[in-house]
Amino acid sequence: MTQAEASGSFGRDVPRVLLVNPWICDFAAYDFWAKPLGLLSLAAFLKKSGLAVSCIDCLDRFHPRASKTDPSARNGRGPYLKTPIPSPRGLEDVPRTYSRYGVLPEWLREDLLNTPRPDLILVTSLMTYWYPGVAETISAIRQIFPNAPVVLGGIYATLCPEHARRTSGADEVFTGPGEEDIFNLVERHTGFSPDRSFDSKNPDDWPHPALELQRKINYAPILTARGCPFSCAYCASRFLTPMHIRRSAGSVLDEIALRHKDQDVLDFALYDDAFLVNSENHAVPILEEIIRSGYRLRFHTPNALHIREITPSTAKLMFDAGFETIRLGLETTAFDDRNNLDAKVCAEEFIRAVNSLKAAGFERNRIGAYLLVGLPGQDMDAVSASISMVRQSGITPIPAYYTPIPHTALWEKAVQSSRYDLEADPVFSNNAILPCRKEGFSWKVISRLKSLCAGSCDEYAGS
Ligand code: B12
């Protein structure tokens, strides 16, 4: 069975488009609010334009052939099925098990065989170092549909297009946001000109992401804006989405209402890079609308909030709107020495934010601060100092292991400081191996961090 869903007009003469979220290959992966939002956004465009759309999610945790019990699931999150596979070349010495996360290859094969023959296949991608899973997925698709054109897009494709062209097996590698070009792409590959009855430049006019293509909607990802006005040295947001485009509060609430009333969603994961920036004109009206709606929902901010923007009033609004998990993009408490990283926050702003959140009613275990670990040249003592300072402030430190990313300001330094040839192969950028540590990966370092955080480090998220 596939997660297929017909569009309104499933006529024989409209092209069929198959969208695929590929496997992850990594040393660790967990569904910490991870949905293929980019793919589902494009699926909504295609559905609205009358194309026949189906979707296969290789990371589907609710596949009918998977075990029904999911004891560790929390608020809809949970572990992926995993299959150990050999480590990639060059990483054989890492003392961790490398796995393919997601459905078994034979289940994917059956799902593909049960899918009506597509005229075009769109595959997405996320982390650069997950590309082996992308290539394997495309190869599995090719075995069943050797003649359908396969287009690869998404974050890996955008950050490493040349590598993707060489190794992914796709017919075309597409870079950047897809909304403006998706119809040209369909026309180019199928000869069919889709109905363009909405404005692809205006996010308020966009259809809501086609989450209904997922087998089970355990939580909903939501984006109230695209992009970020900052250019932090470790982050690729500005490169991936050069524009900072915001949706209106009305459009955001319309999506929340749809998810809650029609799809029974209670948990929302905010994917924004800059939700609180310019909050008077953006977050505040959205939060007020949520409060006015009277819905009792839970919002989570795994992608972190900008600390500087948290005031007593925004904290209170978030609390009243049902924000459940607060994650702060702190990165380090070496406030006087962070100019080469970002200009996001100073010590006073951090203390003010923490006090505001606590005064609003958030308890310690609901407020976590991400701290970057494994930056080029970073001393572990600096990380320990940051952890103690966060603990002293009365909130929870959460290590975020650094991933070097091409097209960011820190990339060159990362390349110089890494024990791997980062430019030769994106697989070496995996944050699970601490690629910028000269001394190599060590469980001792990870255990020490865990003990300093005292049980609070169960997360693998936060960019
Ligand atoms: C939301 C998010 C998360 C979520 C999960 C997302 C998920 N689905 O798994 C959370 C918060 C859990 C998360 C965690 C992490 N993240 Co993150 N995350 C993001 C973020 C902010 C947005 C991604 C997103 O959904 N965008 C919205 C959708 C609509 O956009 P999109 O996917 O790009 O799709 C568009 C286009 O790419 C294109 N497109 C996509 N697919 C296709 C296919 C075709 C055929 C076509 C034509 C077009 C196309 O069209 C779409 C619509 O415009 C990005 C930064 C960014 N601004 O992109 C970082 C980012 C992807 N994360 C990053 C990192 C580092 C991490 C962490 C490792 C952080 C850490 N140190 O712990 C963890 C790892 C998580 C894990 N599972 O292992 C890095 C990537 C690093 C890398 N090497 O690739 C990014 C780029 C941020 C950064 N630092 O620069 N993340």
Coordinates of C-alpha atoms in Angstrom, one line a residue, residues 15 305 307:
P15 CA 0.3 13.6 -15.5
L305 CA 13.9 31.0 19.0
I307 CA 16.7 35.0 22.6

